[in-house]
GROMACS .gro file of C-alpha atoms in nm:
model
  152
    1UNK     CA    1  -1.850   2.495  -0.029
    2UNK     CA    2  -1.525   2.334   0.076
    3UNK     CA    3  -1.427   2.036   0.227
    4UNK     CA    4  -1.265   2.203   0.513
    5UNK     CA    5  -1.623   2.440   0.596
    6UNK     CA    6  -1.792   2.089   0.562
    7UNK     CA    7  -1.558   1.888   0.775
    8UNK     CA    8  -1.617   2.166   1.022
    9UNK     CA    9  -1.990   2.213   1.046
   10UNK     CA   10  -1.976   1.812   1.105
   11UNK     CA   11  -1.761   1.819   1.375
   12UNK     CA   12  -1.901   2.086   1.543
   13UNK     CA   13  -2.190   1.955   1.536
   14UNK     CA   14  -2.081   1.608   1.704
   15UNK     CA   15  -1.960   1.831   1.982
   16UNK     CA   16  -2.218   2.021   2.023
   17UNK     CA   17  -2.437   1.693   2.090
   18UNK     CA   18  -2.168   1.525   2.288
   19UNK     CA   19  -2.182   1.890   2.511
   20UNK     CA   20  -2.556   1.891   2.539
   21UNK     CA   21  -2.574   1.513   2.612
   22UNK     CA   22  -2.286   1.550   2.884
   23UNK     CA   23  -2.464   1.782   3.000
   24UNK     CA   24  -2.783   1.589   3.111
   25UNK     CA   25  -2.584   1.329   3.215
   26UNK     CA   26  -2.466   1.545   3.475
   27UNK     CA   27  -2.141   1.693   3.518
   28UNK     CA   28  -2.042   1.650   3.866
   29UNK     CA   29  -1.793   1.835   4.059
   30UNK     CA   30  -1.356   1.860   3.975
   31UNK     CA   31  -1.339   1.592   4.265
   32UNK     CA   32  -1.657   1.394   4.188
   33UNK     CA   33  -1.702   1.371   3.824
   34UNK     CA   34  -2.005   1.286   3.699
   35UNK     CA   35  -2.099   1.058   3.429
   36UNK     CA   36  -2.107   1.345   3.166
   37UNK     CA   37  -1.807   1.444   3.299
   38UNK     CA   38  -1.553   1.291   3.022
   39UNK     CA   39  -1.796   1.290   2.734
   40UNK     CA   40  -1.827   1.691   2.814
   41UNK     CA   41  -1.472   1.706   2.781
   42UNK     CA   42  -1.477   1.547   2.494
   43UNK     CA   43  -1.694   1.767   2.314
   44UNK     CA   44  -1.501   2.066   2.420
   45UNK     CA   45  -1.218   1.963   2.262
   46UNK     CA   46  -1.410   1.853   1.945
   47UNK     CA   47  -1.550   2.226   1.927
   48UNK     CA   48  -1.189   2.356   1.982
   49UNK     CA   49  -1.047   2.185   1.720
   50UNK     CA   50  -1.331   2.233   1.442
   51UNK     CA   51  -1.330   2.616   1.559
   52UNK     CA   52  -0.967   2.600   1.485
   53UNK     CA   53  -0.984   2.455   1.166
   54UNK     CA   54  -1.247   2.701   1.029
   55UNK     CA   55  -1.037   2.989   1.149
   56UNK     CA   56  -0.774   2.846   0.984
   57UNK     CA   57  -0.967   2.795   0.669
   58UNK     CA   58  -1.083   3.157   0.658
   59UNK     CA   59  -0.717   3.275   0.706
   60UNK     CA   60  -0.532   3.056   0.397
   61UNK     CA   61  -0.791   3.213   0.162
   62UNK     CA   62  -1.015   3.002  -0.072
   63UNK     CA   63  -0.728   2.864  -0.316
   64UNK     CA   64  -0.619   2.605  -0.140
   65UNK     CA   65  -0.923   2.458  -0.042
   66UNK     CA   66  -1.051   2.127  -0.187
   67UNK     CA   67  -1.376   2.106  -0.331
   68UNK     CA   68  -1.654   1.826  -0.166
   69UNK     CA   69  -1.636   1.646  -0.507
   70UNK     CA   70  -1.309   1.572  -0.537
   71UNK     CA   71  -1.230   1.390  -0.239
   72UNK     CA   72  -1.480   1.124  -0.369
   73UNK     CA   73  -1.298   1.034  -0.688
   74UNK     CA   74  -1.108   0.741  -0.744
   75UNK     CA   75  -1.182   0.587  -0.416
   76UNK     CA   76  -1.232   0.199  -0.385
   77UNK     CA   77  -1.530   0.109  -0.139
   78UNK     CA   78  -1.501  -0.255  -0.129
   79UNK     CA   79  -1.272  -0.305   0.145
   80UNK     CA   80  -1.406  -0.058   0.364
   81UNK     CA   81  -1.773  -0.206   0.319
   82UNK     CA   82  -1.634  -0.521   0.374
   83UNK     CA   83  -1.454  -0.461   0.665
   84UNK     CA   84  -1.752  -0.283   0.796
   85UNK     CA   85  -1.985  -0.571   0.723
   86UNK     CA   86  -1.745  -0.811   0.914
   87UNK     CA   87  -1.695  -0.614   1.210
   88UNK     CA   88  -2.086  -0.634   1.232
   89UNK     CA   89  -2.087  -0.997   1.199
   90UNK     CA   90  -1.850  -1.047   1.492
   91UNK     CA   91  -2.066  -0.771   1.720
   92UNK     CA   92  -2.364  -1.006   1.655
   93UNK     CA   93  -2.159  -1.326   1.670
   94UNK     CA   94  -1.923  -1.227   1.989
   95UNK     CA   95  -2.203  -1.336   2.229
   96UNK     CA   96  -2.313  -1.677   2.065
   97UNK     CA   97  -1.956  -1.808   1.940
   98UNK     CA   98  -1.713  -1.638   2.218
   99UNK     CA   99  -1.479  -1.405   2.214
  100UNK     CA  100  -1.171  -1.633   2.101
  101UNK     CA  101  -1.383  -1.775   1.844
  102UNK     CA  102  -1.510  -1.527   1.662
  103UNK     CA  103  -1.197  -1.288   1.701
  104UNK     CA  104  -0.995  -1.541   1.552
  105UNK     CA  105  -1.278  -1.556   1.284
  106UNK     CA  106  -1.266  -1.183   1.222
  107UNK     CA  107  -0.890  -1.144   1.229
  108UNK     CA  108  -0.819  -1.457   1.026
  109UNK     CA  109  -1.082  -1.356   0.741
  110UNK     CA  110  -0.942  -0.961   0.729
  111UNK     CA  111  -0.566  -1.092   0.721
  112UNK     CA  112  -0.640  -1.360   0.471
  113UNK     CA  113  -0.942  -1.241   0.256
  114UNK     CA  114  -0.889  -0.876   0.275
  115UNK     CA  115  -0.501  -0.849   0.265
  116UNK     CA  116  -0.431  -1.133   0.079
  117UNK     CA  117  -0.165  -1.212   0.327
  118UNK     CA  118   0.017  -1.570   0.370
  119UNK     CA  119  -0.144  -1.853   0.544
  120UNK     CA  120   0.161  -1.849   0.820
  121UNK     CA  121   0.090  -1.492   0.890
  122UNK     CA  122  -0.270  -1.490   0.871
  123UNK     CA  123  -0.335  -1.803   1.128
  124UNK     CA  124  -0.006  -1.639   1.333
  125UNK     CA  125  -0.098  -1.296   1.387
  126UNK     CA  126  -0.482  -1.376   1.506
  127UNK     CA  127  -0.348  -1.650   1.747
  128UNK     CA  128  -0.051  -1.448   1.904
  129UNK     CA  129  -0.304  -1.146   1.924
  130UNK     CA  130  -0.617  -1.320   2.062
  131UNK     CA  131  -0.359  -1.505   2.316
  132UNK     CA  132  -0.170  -1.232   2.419
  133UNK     CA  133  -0.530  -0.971   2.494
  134UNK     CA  134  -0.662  -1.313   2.641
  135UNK     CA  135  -0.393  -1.364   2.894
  136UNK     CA  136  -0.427  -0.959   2.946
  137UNK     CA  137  -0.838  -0.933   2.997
  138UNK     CA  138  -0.916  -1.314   3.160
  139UNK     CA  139  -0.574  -1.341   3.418
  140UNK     CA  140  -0.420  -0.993   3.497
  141UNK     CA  141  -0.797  -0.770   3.427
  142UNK     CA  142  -1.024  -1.047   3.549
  143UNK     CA  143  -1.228  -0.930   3.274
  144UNK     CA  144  -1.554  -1.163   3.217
  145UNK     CA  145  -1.522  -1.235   2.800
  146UNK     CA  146  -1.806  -1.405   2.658
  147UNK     CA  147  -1.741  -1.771   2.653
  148UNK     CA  148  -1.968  -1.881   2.371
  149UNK     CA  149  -2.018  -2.225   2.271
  150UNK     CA  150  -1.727  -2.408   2.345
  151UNK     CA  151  -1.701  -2.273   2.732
  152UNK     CA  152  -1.342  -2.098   2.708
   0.00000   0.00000   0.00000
């Protein structure tokens, strides 16, 4: 089977659920959405696009599809997984530790370990990003962020 008929069944799929889950939510009305409302949506357009990929697939002919196996060669899974297992560690640490804490962990590890990038650029980019969404979120949004240890 090819990629493509894969990639499809999977994404039709996620919109069917998101359409059946919308669904119970409840849809609402054109002036009063419900809370199903945008995740219904959603899934429409998910089942659009994966409907017109398949068509599309069916019409180019099988010689230009890609088979399953060969997208998996040659990749490198270490950064991904590691990336992946950091992100975790600042979901679990975000509450504990703060949100300017453990951002500026996250950040500073990805830029530095990860990348491999300088030590002016990995402390700069974290601090002018963390400063810039925490003017944004605490002063102009009024957001609440979780203050963590050290109370800012």
């Amino acid at each position: 089977m090819s990629a493509e008929r894969v990639s499809v069944l999977f994404w039709l799929t996620v919109g069917l659920i998101s359409i059946y889950g919308s669904i119970h939510l409840g849809l609402g009305t054109l002036r009063e959405p419900g809370s199903g409302f945008l995740s219904f949506l959603a899934g429409c357009f998910i089942c659009l696009m994966a409907m017109i990929v398949f068509f599309r697939s069916l019409l180019s002919g099988e010689r230009f599809h890609v088979k399953i196996s060969t997208l998996w060669e040659g990749l490198r899974w270490h950064r991904s997984i590691t990336i992946a297992l950091l992100t975790l560690g600042y979901i679990l640490a975000l509450e504990r530790i703060g949100f300017l804490l453990s951002g500026f962990l996250l950040l500073f590890v990805v830029l530095k370990g990860v990348e491999n990038l300088s030590w002016r650029k990995a402390l700069l980019i974290p601090f002018s990003t963390l400063g810039v969404s925490y003017l944004l979120f605490h002063f102009i949004l009024k957001a609440t962020l979780p203050k963590g240890i050290f109370g800012f």
